CSV table of C-alpha atoms in Angstrom, one decimal:
chain,number,residue,atom,x,y,z
R,137,MET,CA,80.5,-184.2,-210.2
R,138,ILE,CA,77.1,-183.0,-208.9
R,139,LEU,CA,75.4,-179.8,-210.1
R,140,ILE,CA,72.8,-178.2,-208.1
R,141,LYS,CA,70.7,-175.9,-210.3
R,142,ASN,CA,68.2,-173.0,-209.8
R,143,GLY,CA,67.9,-173.2,-205.8
R,144,LYS,CA,67.4,-170.4,-203.4
R,145,VAL,CA,70.8,-170.8,-201.9
R,146,TYR,CA,71.6,-169.5,-198.5
R,147,THR,CA,75.5,-169.3,-198.6
R,148,MET,CA,76.1,-168.0,-195.1
R,149,GLU,CA,78.5,-165.8,-196.6
R,150,ALA,CA,78.7,-161.9,-197.6
R,151,GLU,CA,76.0,-162.4,-200.3
R,152,LYS,CA,73.6,-164.1,-197.9
R,153,ILE,CA,71.0,-165.5,-200.3
R,154,ILE,CA,71.5,-166.2,-204.1
R,155,ASN,CA,69.2,-167.9,-206.6
R,156,GLY,CA,71.4,-169.7,-208.5
R,157,ASP,CA,73.7,-173.1,-208.7
R,158,ILE,CA,76.4,-175.1,-206.8
R,159,LEU,CA,78.8,-177.3,-208.7
R,160,ILE,CA,80.5,-179.9,-206.5
R,161,ASP,CA,83.5,-182.3,-207.3
R,162,ASN,CA,85.9,-184.4,-205.7
R,163,GLY,CA,84.1,-183.6,-202.4
R,164,LYS,CA,84.3,-180.0,-202.4
R,165,ILE,CA,82.3,-177.0,-203.5
R,166,VAL,CA,84.3,-176.0,-206.8
R,167,LYS,CA,81.8,-173.0,-207.9
R,168,VAL,CA,78.7,-170.9,-206.5
R,169,GLY,CA,76.9,-168.9,-208.9
R,170,LYS,CA,74.3,-168.5,-211.8
R,171,ASP,CA,73.8,-170.3,-215.1
R,172,LEU,CA,76.7,-173.0,-214.3
R,173,SER,CA,77.2,-176.1,-216.4
R,174,ALA,CA,79.4,-179.0,-216.4
R,175,ASP,CA,79.9,-181.9,-218.6
R,176,ASN,CA,78.9,-185.1,-217.3
R,177,ALA,CA,77.7,-183.8,-213.8
R,178,GLU,CA,74.6,-185.2,-212.3
R,179,VAL,CA,72.2,-182.5,-212.2
R,180,ILE,CA,69.9,-182.0,-209.2
R,181,ASP,CA,67.1,-179.5,-210.1
R,182,ALA,CA,66.5,-177.4,-207.2
R,183,THR,CA,64.1,-174.9,-208.6
R,184,GLY,CA,61.7,-173.8,-205.9
R,185,LYS,CA,63.9,-175.4,-203.4
R,186,TYR,CA,65.7,-174.0,-200.5
R,187,VAL,CA,69.5,-174.8,-200.3
R,188,TYR,CA,71.7,-174.7,-197.1
R,189,PRO,CA,74.9,-175.5,-196.0
R,190,GLY,CA,74.9,-178.9,-193.9
R,191,PHE,CA,73.6,-178.0,-190.6
R,192,VAL,CA,76.5,-178.2,-187.7
R,193,GLU,CA,75.6,-179.2,-184.1
R,194,ALA,CA,78.1,-177.5,-181.6
R,195,HIS,CA,77.3,-179.3,-178.6
R,196,CYS,CA,75.9,-183.0,-178.4
R,197,HIS,CA,76.5,-186.4,-177.4
R,198,LEU,CA,75.4,-188.0,-180.6
R,199,GLY,CA,76.4,-191.9,-180.9
R,200,LEU,CA,77.3,-192.0,-177.2
R,201,ASP,CA,73.7,-192.7,-176.1
R,202,GLU,CA,72.4,-195.5,-178.3
R,203,SER,CA,68.5,-195.6,-179.5
R,204,SER,CA,66.2,-198.0,-177.7
R,205,ILE,CA,68.7,-199.5,-175.1
R,206,ARG,CA,69.7,-198.4,-171.6
R,207,THR,CA,73.1,-199.2,-170.0
R,208,GLU,CA,74.5,-201.2,-172.6
R,209,GLY,CA,74.6,-198.3,-175.1
R,210,GLN,CA,75.0,-195.4,-172.8
R,211,ASP,CA,78.6,-194.4,-173.1
R,212,TYR,CA,78.5,-190.6,-172.4
R,213,ASN,CA,79.0,-190.6,-168.5
R,214,GLU,CA,81.8,-192.3,-166.5
R,215,THR,CA,81.1,-192.2,-162.9
R,216,SER,CA,83.9,-193.5,-161.4
R,217,ASP,CA,85.7,-190.5,-160.6
R,218,PRO,CA,84.8,-186.9,-160.7
R,219,VAL,CA,88.1,-185.8,-162.6
R,220,MET,CA,88.6,-187.9,-165.8
R,221,PRO,CA,90.1,-185.5,-168.6
R,222,HIS,CA,92.0,-188.5,-170.1
R,223,MET,CA,88.7,-189.8,-171.5
R,224,ARG,CA,88.0,-189.2,-175.4
R,225,GLY,CA,84.6,-189.0,-176.8
R,226,LYS,CA,85.4,-190.8,-179.9
R,227,ASP,CA,86.1,-193.8,-177.8
R,228,GLY,CA,82.4,-194.0,-176.9
R,229,ILE,CA,80.6,-193.2,-180.4
R,230,ASN,CA,78.9,-195.8,-182.2
R,231,PRO,CA,78.5,-194.2,-185.5
R,232,MET,CA,76.2,-197.1,-186.7
R,233,ASP,CA,73.3,-196.2,-184.1
R,234,GLU,CA,70.2,-195.0,-185.5
R,235,THR,CA,70.5,-191.9,-183.9
R,236,VAL,CA,73.4,-190.9,-186.3
R,237,VAL,CA,71.4,-192.1,-189.2
R,238,ASN,CA,68.2,-189.7,-188.3
R,239,ALA,CA,70.6,-186.8,-187.9
R,240,ARG,CA,71.7,-187.1,-191.4
R,241,ASN,CA,68.5,-187.6,-193.0
R,242,ALA,CA,67.5,-184.4,-191.4
R,243,GLY,CA,70.6,-182.4,-192.7
R,244,ILE,CA,72.5,-182.5,-189.7
R,245,THR,CA,75.9,-183.3,-191.4
R,246,THR,CA,78.5,-182.2,-188.7
R,247,VAL,CA,78.6,-182.6,-185.2
R,248,CYS,CA,80.9,-181.8,-181.8
R,249,ALA,CA,80.1,-184.8,-179.7
R,250,GLY,CA,81.7,-185.8,-176.3
R,251,PRO,CA,81.3,-186.8,-172.8
R,252,GLY,CA,78.4,-185.7,-170.6
R,253,SER,CA,78.1,-183.7,-167.7
R,254,ALA,CA,78.7,-185.9,-164.6
R,255,ASN,CA,82.2,-185.1,-164.0
R,256,VAL,CA,83.8,-181.9,-163.0
R,257,LEU,CA,86.3,-182.8,-165.8
R,258,GLY,CA,85.0,-185.5,-168.5
R,259,GLY,CA,87.4,-185.6,-171.4
R,260,THR,CA,87.5,-184.2,-175.0
R,261,PHE,CA,85.0,-183.6,-177.7
R,262,VAL,CA,85.5,-184.8,-181.3
R,263,ILE,CA,83.9,-183.4,-184.2
R,264,TYR,CA,82.7,-185.6,-187.2
R,265,LYS,CA,80.4,-186.1,-190.1
R,266,THR,CA,77.4,-188.0,-189.8
R,267,GLN,CA,78.2,-190.4,-192.5
R,268,GLY,CA,80.2,-193.8,-192.2
R,269,ASN,CA,80.4,-196.8,-190.2
R,270,CYS,CA,84.0,-196.0,-188.8
R,271,ILE,CA,84.5,-193.0,-186.5
R,272,ASP,CA,88.1,-192.7,-187.4
R,273,GLU,CA,87.4,-191.9,-191.0
R,274,MET,CA,84.6,-189.6,-190.0
R,275,ILE,CA,86.4,-187.2,-188.0
R,276,VAL,CA,86.9,-183.7,-189.1
R,277,LYS,CA,88.7,-182.6,-186.0
R,278,ASP,CA,89.8,-184.3,-182.9
R,279,ASP,CA,90.3,-183.5,-179.1
R,280,VAL,CA,88.8,-180.0,-179.9
R,281,ALA,CA,87.5,-179.0,-176.5
R,282,MET,CA,87.9,-180.5,-172.8
R,283,LYS,CA,84.4,-181.0,-171.3
R,284,CYS,CA,84.0,-179.5,-167.5
R,285,ALA,CA,80.7,-179.1,-165.7
R,286,PHE,CA,79.4,-177.0,-162.9
R,287,GLY,CA,76.1,-177.1,-160.8
R,288,GLU,CA,73.6,-180.0,-160.4
R,289,ASN,CA,74.9,-182.8,-162.7
R,290,PRO,CA,78.4,-183.3,-160.8
R,291,LYS,CA,76.7,-182.8,-157.6
R,292,MET,CA,74.1,-185.4,-158.2
R,293,PHE,CA,76.4,-188.1,-159.5
R,294,TYR,CA,78.9,-187.8,-156.6
R,295,GLN,CA,76.6,-187.1,-153.7
R,296,SER,CA,77.4,-190.2,-151.9
R,297,GLY,CA,80.6,-188.6,-150.7
R,298,LYS,CA,83.2,-187.5,-153.4
R,299,LEU,CA,81.6,-184.3,-154.1
R,300,LYS,CA,78.7,-182.3,-152.5
R,301,THR,CA,78.8,-178.5,-153.2
R,302,ARG,CA,79.4,-176.2,-155.9
R,303,MET,CA,82.5,-175.1,-154.1
R,304,ASN,CA,84.2,-178.5,-154.2
R,305,ILE,CA,83.2,-178.7,-158.2
R,306,ALA,CA,85.4,-175.5,-158.3
R,307,GLY,CA,88.0,-176.6,-156.0
R,308,LEU,CA,88.8,-179.8,-157.9
R,309,LEU,CA,88.9,-177.8,-161.1
R,310,ARG,CA,91.1,-175.3,-159.9
R,311,GLU,CA,93.2,-178.1,-158.3
R,312,THR,CA,93.9,-180.1,-161.5
R,313,LEU,CA,94.5,-176.8,-163.4
R,314,PHE,CA,97.3,-175.8,-160.6
R,315,LYS,CA,98.6,-179.3,-160.9
R,316,THR,CA,98.7,-179.5,-164.5
R,317,LYS,CA,100.9,-176.0,-164.7
R,318,GLU,CA,103.2,-177.5,-162.1
R,319,TYR,CA,103.3,-180.6,-164.0
R,320,LEU,CA,103.9,-178.9,-167.4
R,321,ALA,CA,106.5,-176.4,-165.8
R,322,LYS,CA,108.9,-179.5,-164.6
R,323,LYS,CA,108.4,-181.3,-168.2
R,324,GLU,CA,109.7,-178.2,-169.7
R,325,ALA,CA,112.4,-177.7,-167.0
R,326,ALA,CA,113.6,-181.0,-167.8
R,327,ASN,CA,114.3,-180.1,-171.4
R,328,GLY,CA,113.9,-183.8,-172.7
R,329,ASP,CA,116.0,-185.2,-169.7
R,330,VAL,CA,113.8,-188.6,-168.8
R,331,THR,CA,115.7,-188.5,-165.7
R,332,LYS,CA,114.5,-185.3,-164.6
R,333,MET,CA,111.0,-185.5,-165.9
R,334,PRO,CA,107.8,-185.7,-163.5
R,335,ALA,CA,106.1,-189.2,-163.2
R,336,PHE,CA,103.8,-189.6,-166.0
R,337,ASP,CA,100.3,-188.4,-165.3
R,338,MET,CA,97.8,-189.3,-168.1
R,339,LYS,CA,95.2,-186.8,-166.7
R,340,LEU,CA,97.6,-184.1,-166.5
R,341,GLU,CA,98.9,-184.8,-169.9
R,342,ALA,CA,95.4,-184.6,-171.1
R,343,MET,CA,94.9,-181.0,-169.7
R,344,ILE,CA,98.1,-179.4,-171.0
R,345,PRO,CA,96.4,-178.4,-174.2
R,346,VAL,CA,93.8,-176.6,-172.3
R,347,ILE,CA,96.7,-174.8,-170.1
R,348,LYS,CA,98.3,-173.9,-173.2
R,349,LYS,CA,95.2,-172.5,-174.9
R,350,GLU,CA,95.5,-175.1,-177.5
R,351,ILE,CA,91.9,-176.2,-176.8
R,352,PRO,CA,89.2,-174.5,-174.9
R,353,LEU,CA,87.2,-175.8,-171.8
R,354,LYS,CA,83.7,-176.7,-172.8
R,355,ALA,CA,81.7,-175.3,-169.8
R,356,HIS,CA,78.4,-176.9,-169.0
R,357,ALA,CA,76.8,-174.4,-167.1
R,358,HIS,CA,73.1,-173.6,-166.6
R,359,ARG,CA,72.4,-171.3,-163.7
R,360,ALA,CA,73.8,-167.8,-163.4
R,361,ASP,CA,76.2,-168.2,-160.7
R,362,ASP,CA,77.7,-171.1,-162.5
R,363,ILE,CA,78.0,-169.5,-165.4
R,364,LEU,CA,79.9,-166.9,-163.5
R,365,THR,CA,82.0,-169.5,-161.7
R,366,SER,CA,83.3,-170.8,-165.1
R,367,ILE,CA,84.1,-167.3,-166.4
R,368,ARG,CA,85.9,-166.5,-163.0
R,369,ILE,CA,88.1,-169.8,-163.3
R,370,ALA,CA,88.8,-169.4,-166.8
R,371,LYS,CA,90.1,-165.6,-166.5
R,372,GLU,CA,92.0,-166.6,-163.4
R,373,PHE,CA,94.1,-169.4,-165.4
R,374,ASP,CA,93.6,-167.5,-168.7
R,375,LEU,CA,92.1,-170.2,-170.5
R,376,ASP,CA,89.7,-170.3,-173.5
R,377,MET,CA,86.3,-171.6,-173.2
R,378,THR,CA,82.8,-171.8,-174.6
R,379,LEU,CA,79.7,-171.7,-172.4
R,380,ASP,CA,77.6,-174.2,-173.0
R,381,HIS,CA,74.0,-174.2,-172.3
R,382,CYS,CA,74.1,-170.9,-170.7
R,383,THR,CA,70.2,-171.3,-169.7
R,384,GLU,CA,70.4,-168.2,-167.6
R,385,GLY,CA,72.6,-166.1,-169.8
R,386,HIS,CA,69.7,-163.5,-170.4
R,387,LEU,CA,69.6,-162.7,-166.6
R,388,ILE,CA,73.4,-161.8,-166.6
R,389,VAL,CA,73.6,-160.5,-170.3
R,390,ASP,CA,76.5,-157.9,-169.5
R,391,GLU,CA,78.5,-160.2,-167.7
R,392,VAL,CA,78.3,-162.9,-170.4
R,393,LYS,CA,78.9,-160.4,-173.1
R,394,ASN,CA,81.8,-159.0,-171.5
R,395,SER,CA,83.5,-162.4,-170.6
R,396,GLY,CA,84.2,-162.5,-174.4
R,397,PHE,CA,83.3,-166.2,-174.5
R,398,ASP,CA,80.8,-167.6,-177.1
R,399,ALA,CA,77.6,-169.3,-176.0
R,400,ILE,CA,75.9,-172.3,-177.3
R,401,VAL,CA,72.7,-172.0,-176.1
R,402,GLY,CA,70.0,-175.1,-175.2
R,403,PRO,CA,68.4,-177.3,-175.0
R,404,SER,CA,65.3,-175.2,-174.7
R,405,LEU,CA,62.8,-178.0,-176.0
R,406,THR,CA,62.5,-179.8,-172.6
R,407,HIS,CA,60.5,-180.0,-169.5
R,408,LYS,CA,62.2,-177.9,-166.5
R,409,SER,CA,63.4,-181.3,-165.1
R,410,LYS,CA,65.7,-179.5,-162.3
R,411,PHE,CA,65.9,-176.4,-160.3
R,412,GLU,CA,68.8,-175.0,-162.5
R,413,LEU,CA,66.5,-175.1,-165.3
R,414,LYS,CA,63.6,-173.1,-163.8
R,415,GLU,CA,64.4,-169.8,-165.8
R,416,LYS,CA,65.0,-171.7,-169.2
R,417,SER,CA,63.3,-169.9,-172.0
R,418,PHE,CA,63.6,-170.0,-176.0
R,419,THR,CA,64.0,-166.1,-175.7
R,420,THR,CA,67.7,-166.4,-174.4
R,421,PRO,CA,69.2,-167.0,-177.9
R,422,ALA,CA,67.7,-163.5,-179.0
R,423,VAL,CA,68.9,-161.8,-175.8
R,424,LEU,CA,72.2,-162.9,-176.4
R,425,GLN,CA,72.5,-162.5,-180.0
R,426,GLN,CA,70.9,-158.8,-179.7
R,427,ALA,CA,73.6,-157.8,-177.2
R,428,GLY,CA,76.1,-158.4,-179.7
R,429,MET,CA,77.3,-162.0,-179.0
R,430,HIS,CA,78.1,-164.9,-180.9
R,431,ILE,CA,75.8,-167.9,-180.6
R,432,ALA,CA,75.2,-171.2,-181.7
R,433,ILE,CA,71.9,-173.4,-180.8
R,434,THR,CA,72.2,-177.0,-179.6
R,435,THR,CA,70.0,-179.9,-179.0
R,436,ASP,CA,72.2,-181.3,-176.6
R,437,SER,CA,71.2,-184.8,-178.2
R,438,PRO,CA,69.9,-187.0,-176.9
R,439,VAL,CA,68.2,-184.6,-174.6
R,440,VAL,CA,66.4,-183.4,-177.5
R,441,PRO,CA,66.6,-185.7,-180.6
R,442,GLN,CA,69.5,-184.3,-182.9
R,443,GLU,CA,67.2,-184.3,-186.3
R,444,TYR,CA,65.0,-181.6,-184.3
R,445,LEU,CA,68.1,-179.0,-184.4
R,446,PRO,CA,66.0,-177.0,-186.8
R,447,LEU,CA,63.0,-176.9,-184.9
R,448,CYS,CA,65.0,-175.8,-181.9
R,449,VAL,CA,65.7,-172.8,-184.2
R,450,SER,CA,62.4,-172.1,-185.1
R,451,LEU,CA,61.1,-171.7,-181.8
R,452,ALA,CA,63.9,-169.5,-180.8
R,453,VAL,CA,62.9,-167.6,-184.0
R,454,LYS,CA,59.0,-167.4,-182.6
R,455,SER,CA,60.6,-165.9,-179.3
R,456,GLY,CA,62.4,-163.1,-181.0
R,457,LEU,CA,65.6,-164.1,-182.7
R,458,ASP,CA,66.0,-163.4,-186.4
R,459,ALA,CA,65.2,-166.0,-188.6
R,460,TYR,CA,68.5,-165.4,-190.6
R,461,GLU,CA,70.7,-165.3,-187.2
R,462,GLY,CA,68.9,-168.3,-186.3
R,463,ILE,CA,70.4,-170.1,-189.3
R,464,LYS,CA,73.7,-168.9,-188.7
R,465,ALA,CA,73.2,-170.5,-185.2
R,466,ILE,CA,73.4,-174.0,-186.7
R,467,THR,CA,75.7,-173.3,-189.8
R,468,ILE,CA,78.6,-170.7,-190.0
R,469,ASN,CA,78.3,-169.7,-186.3
R,470,ALA,CA,78.6,-173.1,-185.0
R,471,ALA,CA,81.4,-174.0,-187.2
R,472,GLU,CA,83.3,-170.9,-186.1
R,473,ILE,CA,82.5,-171.7,-182.5
R,474,ILE,CA,84.0,-175.2,-182.8
R,475,GLY,CA,86.9,-174.1,-184.8
R,476,VAL,CA,86.0,-175.8,-188.3
R,477,ALA,CA,84.5,-172.9,-190.2
R,478,ASP,CA,87.6,-173.3,-192.8
R,479,ARG,CA,85.5,-176.8,-193.9
R,480,VAL,CA,81.8,-176.3,-193.2
R,481,GLY,CA,79.1,-173.9,-192.3
R,482,SER,CA,78.7,-172.3,-195.5
R,483,ILE,CA,78.6,-172.5,-199.4
R,484,LYS,CA,81.6,-171.5,-200.3
R,485,GLU,CA,84.3,-172.5,-203.0
R,486,GLY,CA,86.8,-174.8,-201.8
R,487,LYS,CA,84.6,-176.0,-198.5
R,488,ASP,CA,83.6,-179.4,-197.8
R,489,ALA,CA,80.5,-180.4,-200.1
R,490,ASP,CA,78.0,-180.6,-197.1
R,491,VAL,CA,74.8,-179.4,-198.6
R,492,VAL,CA,71.1,-179.9,-197.7
R,493,ILE,CA,68.3,-179.2,-200.3
R,494,ALA,CA,64.8,-178.8,-198.7
R,495,ASN,CA,61.1,-178.4,-200.2
R,496,GLY,CA,60.9,-175.0,-198.2
R,497,ASP,CA,62.3,-173.1,-195.4
R,498,ILE,CA,63.8,-175.0,-192.8
R,499,LEU,CA,62.4,-173.0,-190.2
R,500,ASP,CA,58.9,-174.3,-191.3
R,501,VAL,CA,58.1,-177.4,-189.4
R,502,ALA,CA,56.4,-178.9,-192.0
R,503,THR,CA,59.3,-178.7,-194.4
R,504,GLU,CA,61.2,-181.8,-195.7
R,505,VAL,CA,64.8,-182.5,-196.3
R,506,GLU,CA,64.9,-183.9,-199.9
R,507,TYR,CA,68.6,-184.2,-200.0
R,508,THR,CA,71.6,-184.4,-197.7
R,509,ILE,CA,74.9,-184.5,-199.4
R,510,ILE,CA,78.2,-185.0,-197.3
R,511,ASN,CA,81.7,-184.7,-198.6
R,512,GLY,CA,80.1,-184.5,-202.3
R,513,GLU,CA,78.1,-187.8,-201.8
R,514,VAL,CA,74.5,-188.2,-201.8
R,515,VAL,CA,73.7,-189.8,-198.5
R,516,TYR,CA,70.3,-189.2,-198.2
R,517,LYS,CA,67.5,-188.8,-201.0
R,518,LYS,CA,63.7,-188.4,-200.0
């Protein structure tokens, strides 16, 4: 049992900020309020400190690209085929890599991680906590989204012959979706009769949850035309989707907002390393949020090291994003967008006890995290 006393608590709930206490027991938040007490509790004095929910990264590749190593530890892009929906991100994660430790020590407690953007369809993302040695024991929710990618990355990886144009990217995605609909219809028509079932196809099996809207597409799209193509296809097949990166979203804000899809914006703390990033700007989160969109902010780690997620928010705030909305973008908004807000993203009774205690405003680059608590356990103490 842990009792955090007298902190400036960012609950990310209706009562946004309180000066008070948090009682933690059995891995959960038991009580949030003032003048709390509990026998036999470990007391953490948070007087003068800032207390946040554990930070949530809505799109990354943490653990799939290991630190200080090349091909031996790069497991986020499988380039043998542009259509690989049957891959699962969790099969490539090394939770003992130092990048995961660095994230945890910086207060990032939950991440949504999975395949990179080499493929038109790249496989499923998994949501996991950043504490543990076995990924299976760290998982919050598995197979939460299907990665798809538009634009320069698939073109670059397959330019030798399999894929050369944006038309073919869209064509391969449509073909797979049509085949999945047909495959699913045949399975349903067979009504359990194995003699009438279509021949097993692992790739199409993996796409069934997308067609049934059980999981969204996680659409890598930077340039405005690629964002619009992703929206066009999602609407055509009546799919759920998130707009990941959405780099030129500020140029087509009405179309992006009217799509009804949420945006996970970034990474903005990078060089403009390719043509489709030429309009990259830290103003994009503010423009989309002020238009009424639900947004999260991403590092896209390892593109930006995971521990700099709050810094990315700070720079977005410097460029016009409201500070509280910025914190929402890496807490409750991120949790809602990836579908785990029932467990993480805010400090509320009954939720997982993922808490960060810092010696100042987390948006101040000089601020240091002093405690990271995951599932009620202190996993980092400065």
